[in-house]
Coordinates of C-alpha atoms in Angstrom, one line a residue:
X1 CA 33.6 55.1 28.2
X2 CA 32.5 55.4 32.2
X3 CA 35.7 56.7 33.1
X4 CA 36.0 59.1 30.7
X5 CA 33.0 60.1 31.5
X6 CA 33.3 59.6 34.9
X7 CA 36.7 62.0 34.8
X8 CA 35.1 64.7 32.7
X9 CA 32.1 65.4 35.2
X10 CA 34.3 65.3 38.3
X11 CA 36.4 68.0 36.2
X12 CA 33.6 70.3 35.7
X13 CA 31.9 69.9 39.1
X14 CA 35.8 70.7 40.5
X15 CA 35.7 74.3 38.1
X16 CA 32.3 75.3 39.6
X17 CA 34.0 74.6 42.8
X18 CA 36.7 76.8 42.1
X19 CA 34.2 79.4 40.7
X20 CA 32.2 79.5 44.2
X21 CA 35.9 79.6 45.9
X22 CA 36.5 82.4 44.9
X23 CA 33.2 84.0 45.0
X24 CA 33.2 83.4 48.8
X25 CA 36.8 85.2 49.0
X26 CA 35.0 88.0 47.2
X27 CA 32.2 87.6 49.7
X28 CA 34.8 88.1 52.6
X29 CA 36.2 91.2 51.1
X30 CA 32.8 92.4 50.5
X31 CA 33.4 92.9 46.9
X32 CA 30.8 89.7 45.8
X33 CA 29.6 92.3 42.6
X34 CA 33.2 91.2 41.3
X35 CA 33.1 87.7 41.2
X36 CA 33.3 85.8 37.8
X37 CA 30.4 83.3 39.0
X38 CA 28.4 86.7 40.2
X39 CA 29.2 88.0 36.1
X40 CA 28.2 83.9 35.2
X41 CA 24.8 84.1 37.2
X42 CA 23.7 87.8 38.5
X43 CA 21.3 86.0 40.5
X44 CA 23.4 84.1 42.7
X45 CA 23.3 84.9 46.5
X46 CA 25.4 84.3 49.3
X47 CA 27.1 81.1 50.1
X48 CA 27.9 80.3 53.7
X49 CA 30.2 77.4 52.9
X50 CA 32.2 76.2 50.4
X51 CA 30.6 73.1 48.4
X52 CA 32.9 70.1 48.1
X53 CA 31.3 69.2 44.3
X54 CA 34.2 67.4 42.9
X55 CA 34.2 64.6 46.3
X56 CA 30.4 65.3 46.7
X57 CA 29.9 63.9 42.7
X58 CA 32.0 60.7 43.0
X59 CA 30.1 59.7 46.1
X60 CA 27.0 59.5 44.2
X61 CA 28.3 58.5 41.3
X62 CA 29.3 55.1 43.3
X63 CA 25.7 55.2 44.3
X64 CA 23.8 56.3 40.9
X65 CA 26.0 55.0 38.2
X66 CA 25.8 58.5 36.9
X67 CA 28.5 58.2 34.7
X68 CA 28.0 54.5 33.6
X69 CA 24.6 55.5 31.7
X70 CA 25.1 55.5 27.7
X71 CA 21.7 57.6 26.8
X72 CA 20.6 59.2 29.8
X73 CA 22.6 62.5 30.6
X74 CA 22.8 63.9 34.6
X75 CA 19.6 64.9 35.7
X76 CA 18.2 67.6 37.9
X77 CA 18.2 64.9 40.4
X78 CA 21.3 63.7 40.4
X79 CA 22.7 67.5 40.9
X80 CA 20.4 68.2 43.4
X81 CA 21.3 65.3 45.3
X82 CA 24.9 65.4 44.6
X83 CA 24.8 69.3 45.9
X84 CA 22.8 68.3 49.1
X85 CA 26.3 66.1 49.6
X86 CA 27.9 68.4 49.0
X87 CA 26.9 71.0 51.3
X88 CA 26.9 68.3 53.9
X89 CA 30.5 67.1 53.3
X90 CA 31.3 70.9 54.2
X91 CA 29.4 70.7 57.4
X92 CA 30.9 67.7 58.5
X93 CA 34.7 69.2 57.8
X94 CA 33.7 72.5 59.6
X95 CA 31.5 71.0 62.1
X96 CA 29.6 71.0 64.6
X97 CA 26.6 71.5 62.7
X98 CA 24.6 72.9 65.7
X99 CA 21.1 73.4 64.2
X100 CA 18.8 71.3 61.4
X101 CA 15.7 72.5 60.7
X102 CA 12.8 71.1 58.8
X103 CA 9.9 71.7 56.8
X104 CA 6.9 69.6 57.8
X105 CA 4.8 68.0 54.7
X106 CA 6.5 66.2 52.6
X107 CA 9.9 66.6 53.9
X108 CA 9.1 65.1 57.8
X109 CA 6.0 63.4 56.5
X110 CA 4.1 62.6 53.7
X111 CA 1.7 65.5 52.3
X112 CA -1.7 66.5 54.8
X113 CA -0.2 63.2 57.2
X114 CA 0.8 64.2 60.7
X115 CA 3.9 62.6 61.9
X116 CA 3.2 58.7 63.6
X117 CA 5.2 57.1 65.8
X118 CA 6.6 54.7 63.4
X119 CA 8.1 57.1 61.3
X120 CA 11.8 56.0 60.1
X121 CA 12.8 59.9 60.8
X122 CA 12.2 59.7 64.4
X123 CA 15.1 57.9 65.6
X124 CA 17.4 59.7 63.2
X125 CA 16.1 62.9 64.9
X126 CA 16.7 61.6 68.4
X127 CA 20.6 60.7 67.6
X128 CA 20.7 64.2 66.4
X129 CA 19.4 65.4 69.8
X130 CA 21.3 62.9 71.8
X131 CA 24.7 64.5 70.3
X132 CA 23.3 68.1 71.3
X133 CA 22.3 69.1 68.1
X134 CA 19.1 72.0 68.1
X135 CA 16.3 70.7 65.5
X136 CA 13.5 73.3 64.6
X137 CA 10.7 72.0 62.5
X138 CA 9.5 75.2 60.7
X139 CA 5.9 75.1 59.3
X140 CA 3.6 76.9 57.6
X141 CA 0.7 75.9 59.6
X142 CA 0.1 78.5 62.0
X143 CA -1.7 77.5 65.1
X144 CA -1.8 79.4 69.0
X145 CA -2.8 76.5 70.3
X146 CA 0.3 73.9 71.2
X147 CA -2.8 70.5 70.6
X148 CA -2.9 71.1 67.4
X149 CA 0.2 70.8 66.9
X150 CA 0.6 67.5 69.1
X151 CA -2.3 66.4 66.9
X152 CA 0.5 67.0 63.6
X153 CA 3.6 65.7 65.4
X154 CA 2.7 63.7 68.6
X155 CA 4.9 60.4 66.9
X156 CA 8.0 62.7 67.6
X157 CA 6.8 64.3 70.3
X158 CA 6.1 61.7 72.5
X159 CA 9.5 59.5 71.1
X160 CA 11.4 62.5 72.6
X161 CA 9.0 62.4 76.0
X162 CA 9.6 58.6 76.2
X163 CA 13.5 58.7 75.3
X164 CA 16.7 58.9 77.5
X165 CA 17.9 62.2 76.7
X166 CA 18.4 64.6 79.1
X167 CA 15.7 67.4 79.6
X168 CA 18.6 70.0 78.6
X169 CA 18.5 67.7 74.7
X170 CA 14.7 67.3 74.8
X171 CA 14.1 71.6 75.0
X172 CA 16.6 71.5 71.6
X173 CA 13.6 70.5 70.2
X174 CA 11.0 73.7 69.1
X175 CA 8.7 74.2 66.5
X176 CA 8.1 77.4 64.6
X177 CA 4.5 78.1 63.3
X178 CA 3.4 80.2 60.6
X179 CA 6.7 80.5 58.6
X180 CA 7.6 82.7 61.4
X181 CA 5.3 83.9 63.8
X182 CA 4.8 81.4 66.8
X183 CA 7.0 79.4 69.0
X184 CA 6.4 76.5 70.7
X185 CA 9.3 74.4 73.2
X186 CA 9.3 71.2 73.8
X187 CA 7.9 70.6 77.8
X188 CA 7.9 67.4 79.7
X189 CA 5.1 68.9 81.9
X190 CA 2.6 70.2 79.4
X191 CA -0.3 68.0 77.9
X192 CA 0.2 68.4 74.7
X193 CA 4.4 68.5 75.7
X194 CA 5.2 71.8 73.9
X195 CA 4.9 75.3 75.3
X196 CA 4.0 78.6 74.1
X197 CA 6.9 80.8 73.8
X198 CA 5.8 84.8 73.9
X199 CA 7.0 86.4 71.2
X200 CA 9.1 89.1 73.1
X201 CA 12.0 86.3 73.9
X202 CA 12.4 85.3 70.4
X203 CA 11.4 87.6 67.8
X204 CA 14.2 89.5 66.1
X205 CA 14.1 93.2 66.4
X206 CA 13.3 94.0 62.7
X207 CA 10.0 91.6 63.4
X208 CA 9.2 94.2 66.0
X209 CA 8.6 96.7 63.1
X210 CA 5.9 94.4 61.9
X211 CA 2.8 96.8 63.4
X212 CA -0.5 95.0 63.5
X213 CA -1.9 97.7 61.1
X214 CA 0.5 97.1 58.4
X215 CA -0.4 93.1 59.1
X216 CA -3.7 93.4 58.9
X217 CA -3.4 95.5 55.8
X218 CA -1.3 93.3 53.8
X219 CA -4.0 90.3 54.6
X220 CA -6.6 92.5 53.7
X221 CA -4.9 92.9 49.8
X222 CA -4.0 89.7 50.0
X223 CA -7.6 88.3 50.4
X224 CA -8.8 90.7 47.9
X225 CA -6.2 89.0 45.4
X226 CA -7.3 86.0 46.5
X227 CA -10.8 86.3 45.8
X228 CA -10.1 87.7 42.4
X229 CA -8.4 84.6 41.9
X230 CA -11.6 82.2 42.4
X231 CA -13.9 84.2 41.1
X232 CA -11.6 84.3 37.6
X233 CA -10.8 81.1 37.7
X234 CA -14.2 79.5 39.3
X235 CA -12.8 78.0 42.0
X236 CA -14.5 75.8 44.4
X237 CA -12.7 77.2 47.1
X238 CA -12.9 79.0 50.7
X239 CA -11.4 82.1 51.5
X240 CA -9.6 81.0 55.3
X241 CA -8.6 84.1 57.2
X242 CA -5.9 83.8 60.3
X243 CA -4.8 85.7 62.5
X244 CA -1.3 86.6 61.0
X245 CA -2.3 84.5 57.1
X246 CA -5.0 84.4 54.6
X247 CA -5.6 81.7 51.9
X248 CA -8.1 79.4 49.9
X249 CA -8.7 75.9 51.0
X250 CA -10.7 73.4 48.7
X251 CA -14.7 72.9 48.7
X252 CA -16.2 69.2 49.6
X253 CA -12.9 67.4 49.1
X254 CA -12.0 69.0 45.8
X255 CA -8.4 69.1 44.4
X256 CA -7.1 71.6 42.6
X257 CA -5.0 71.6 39.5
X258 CA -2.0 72.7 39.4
X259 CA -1.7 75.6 37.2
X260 CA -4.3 76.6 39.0
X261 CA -2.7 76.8 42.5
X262 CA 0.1 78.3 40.4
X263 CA -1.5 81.1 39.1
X264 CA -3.2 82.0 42.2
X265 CA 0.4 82.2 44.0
X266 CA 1.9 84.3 41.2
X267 CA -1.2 86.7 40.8
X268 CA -1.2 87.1 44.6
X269 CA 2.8 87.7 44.9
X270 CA 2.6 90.4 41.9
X271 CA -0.1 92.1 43.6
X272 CA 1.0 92.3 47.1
X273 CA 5.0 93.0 45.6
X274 CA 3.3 96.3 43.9
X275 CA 1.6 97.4 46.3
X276 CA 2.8 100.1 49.4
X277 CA 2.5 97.6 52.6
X278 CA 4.0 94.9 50.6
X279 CA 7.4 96.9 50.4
X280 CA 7.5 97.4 54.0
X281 CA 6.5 93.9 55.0
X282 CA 7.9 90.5 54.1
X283 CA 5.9 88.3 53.7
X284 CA 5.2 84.3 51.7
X285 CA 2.9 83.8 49.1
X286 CA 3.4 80.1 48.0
X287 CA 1.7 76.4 47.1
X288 CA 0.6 73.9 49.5
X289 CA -0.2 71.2 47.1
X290 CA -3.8 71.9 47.3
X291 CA -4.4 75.4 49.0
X292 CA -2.3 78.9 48.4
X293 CA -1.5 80.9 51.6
X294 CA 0.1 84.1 52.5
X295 CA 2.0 84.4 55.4
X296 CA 3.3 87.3 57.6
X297 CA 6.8 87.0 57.3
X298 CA 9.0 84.1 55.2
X299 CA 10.9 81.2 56.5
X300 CA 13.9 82.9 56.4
X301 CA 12.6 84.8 59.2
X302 CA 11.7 81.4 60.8
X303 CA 15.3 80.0 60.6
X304 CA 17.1 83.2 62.0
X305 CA 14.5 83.3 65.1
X306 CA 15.6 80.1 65.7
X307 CA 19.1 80.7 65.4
X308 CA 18.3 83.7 67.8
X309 CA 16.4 81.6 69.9
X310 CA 19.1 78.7 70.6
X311 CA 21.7 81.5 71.3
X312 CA 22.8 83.0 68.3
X313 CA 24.0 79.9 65.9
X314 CA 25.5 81.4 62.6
X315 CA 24.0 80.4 59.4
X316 CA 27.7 78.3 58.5
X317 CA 26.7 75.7 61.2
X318 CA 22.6 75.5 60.6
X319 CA 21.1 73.6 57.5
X320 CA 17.4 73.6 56.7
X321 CA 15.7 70.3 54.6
X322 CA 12.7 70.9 52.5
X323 CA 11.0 69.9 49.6
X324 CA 10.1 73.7 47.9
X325 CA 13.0 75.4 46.4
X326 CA 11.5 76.1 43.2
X327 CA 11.1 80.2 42.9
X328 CA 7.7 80.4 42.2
X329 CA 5.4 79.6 44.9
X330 CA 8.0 77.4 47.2
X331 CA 7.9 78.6 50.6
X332 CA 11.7 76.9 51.5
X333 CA 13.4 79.1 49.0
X334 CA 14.0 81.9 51.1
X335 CA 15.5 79.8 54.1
X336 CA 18.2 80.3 51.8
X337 CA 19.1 83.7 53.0
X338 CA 19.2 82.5 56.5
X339 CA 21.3 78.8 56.4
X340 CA 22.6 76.2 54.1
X341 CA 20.1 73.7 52.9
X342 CA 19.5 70.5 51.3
X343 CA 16.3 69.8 48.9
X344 CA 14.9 66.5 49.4
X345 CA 11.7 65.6 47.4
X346 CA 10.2 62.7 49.9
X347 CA 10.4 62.1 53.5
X348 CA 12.7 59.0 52.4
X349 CA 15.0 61.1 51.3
X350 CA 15.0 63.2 54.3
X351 CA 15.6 59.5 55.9
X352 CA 18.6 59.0 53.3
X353 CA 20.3 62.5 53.7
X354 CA 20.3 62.4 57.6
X355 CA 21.9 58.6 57.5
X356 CA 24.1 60.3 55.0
X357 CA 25.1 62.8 57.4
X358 CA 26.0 60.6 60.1
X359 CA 28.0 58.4 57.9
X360 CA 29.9 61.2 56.7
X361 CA 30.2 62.5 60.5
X362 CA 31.9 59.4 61.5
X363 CA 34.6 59.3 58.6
X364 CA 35.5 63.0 59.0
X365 CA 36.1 62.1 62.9
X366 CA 37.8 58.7 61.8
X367 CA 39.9 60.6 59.3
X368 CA 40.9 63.7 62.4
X369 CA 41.7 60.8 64.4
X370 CA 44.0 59.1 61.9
X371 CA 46.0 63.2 61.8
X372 CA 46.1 63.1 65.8

């Protein structure tokens, strides 16, 4: 029963792969509209590799015993991991992969916890370095000042300080604020060891569009959206305006349930989507487990400045981990449009996929070495 099980998934996961095969040839030709998995799912967007499903499935069926259970069918979870391998797999074959970037809670770190020096990530992150690959951690919390952000990440920061890597591998490490509106380099010589980067030597010239009085405006109806929100709803919550975001933070310690953080997001996106300023700028309206914000700008922006920042690197050799992919209120959705990514749901699993990553980097260079 497992193998015929085991045979009839592998054949399905090896049609889809043949359905986004030839979606990515239609990509190419720039005729995407055409493609039978484009008729399948009208939604779909753009790949930027090909996804090895059919290898990437009986890897984790090895390690799940997917096709061994009798009652439970393949969950979410098994495809979601089984695509993250995927899309690794085709990463390692066309490497180098020149760029990860990260979300920060939940993904780096467990949810309102800064990242401590005896975090299993950091030494994962420092091989990645050591072989010259860029890491940005992309966040949503938005701060000028470079302490605050030691005060989040000073168990990296000071692992990279303390390491043997050269200074040139040390400044691959930055950190992107705000979905996508402040910079910050790693510096051996500063306090808090990141620097400010002004925004004129990374921003991409559509972000220079972004005038302060369409910013302002969009935070202004925003906040209004915002406050309809509590007062609807009775929140015990505090309106928190930024300089480039607005949001609503709990009262005393409170928590807040989540249909209501929900409700708040999707009320707030429908407003700001119909209104004038929020068609000519982009912006994120999404869940932070227990606040809503808006940001300026998304983290597809975020991913593409770093791209720009580090030179240029295509979206086919960057990947971004994080834990909100869900449409509604995830804030790591739109990184789509930007990179390939992997959805992890823990920072152990962020542990799991990068070990996975170099496992799979030292058979597909075991396996070129075996052809030379």
């Amino acid at each position: 029963m497992a193998s015929t099980a085991h045979r009839r998934y592998a054949e399905i996961m090896r049609d889809v792969e043949e359905l986004i095969n030839e979606h990515i040839a239609h990509q190419k030709a720039g005729t995407s509209e055409r493609s039978k998995l484009k008729l399948l799912v009208p939604s779909v967007g753009t790949f930027f590799t090909p996804l090895l499903l059919e290898e990437a499935f009986i890897y984790q069926d090895r390690k799940r015993f997917i096709s061994s259970r009798r009652f439970v069918a393949p969950s979410f979870n098994d495809l979601r991991l089984t695509l993250n391998t995927a899309q690794i797999m085709s990463l390692v074959r066309s490497g180098p992969l020149q760029m990860i970037t990260f979300d920060g809670d939940v993904t780096l770190y467990d949810d309102g916890e800064s990242f401590t020096d005896d975090n299993p990530v950091i030494p994962r992150l420092l091989s990645l370095l050591s072989h010259d690959t860029k890491i940005g951690i992309v966040t949503a919390a938005g701060y000028t000042d470079a302490a605050k952000y030691y005060d989040r990440l000073h168990g990296l920061l000071d692992a990279v300080q303390a390491s043997e890597l050269n200074s040139q591998q040390k400044q691959g490490l930055i950190v992107l604020g705000g979905e996508s509106n402040y910079l910050f380099k790693f510096s051996s010589s500063e306090s808090s060891l990141l620097e400010f980067v002004p925004r004129n030597e990374w921003v991409l010239d559509e972000m220079k569009l972004w005038t302060e009085g369409n910013i302002t405006e969009l935070l202004d109806v925003a906040e209004g959206s915002l406050r309809e929100s509590v007062n609807n709803m009775r929140l015990p919550a505090t309106i928190m305006r930024k300089e480039r975001a607005v949001g609503i933070i709990p009262q005393d310690g409170r928590k807040f349930t989540r249909e209501q953080l929900e409700e708040t997001v999707m009320v707030t996106q429908a407003i700001l989507q119909a209104s004038p300023v929020g068609k000519r700028l982009p912006f994120c309206a999404f869940n932070g487990g227990n606040d809503v914000f808006v940001d300026i700008g998304d983290k597809s922006w975020g991913v593409l400045s770093c791209q720009r920042f580090f030179g240029g690197i295509e979206g086919s050799k960057t990947l971004h981990v994080g834990d909100q992919f869900l449409s509604a209120g995830a804030n790591d959705f739109k990184a789509r449009l930007a990179c390939t990514t992997a959805w992890i749901a823990s920072p152990a699993e962020t542990v799991q996929l990068l070990d996975e990553l170099e496992s799979l980097g030292k058979t597909e260079k075991e396996r070129r070495g075996a052809w030379n």
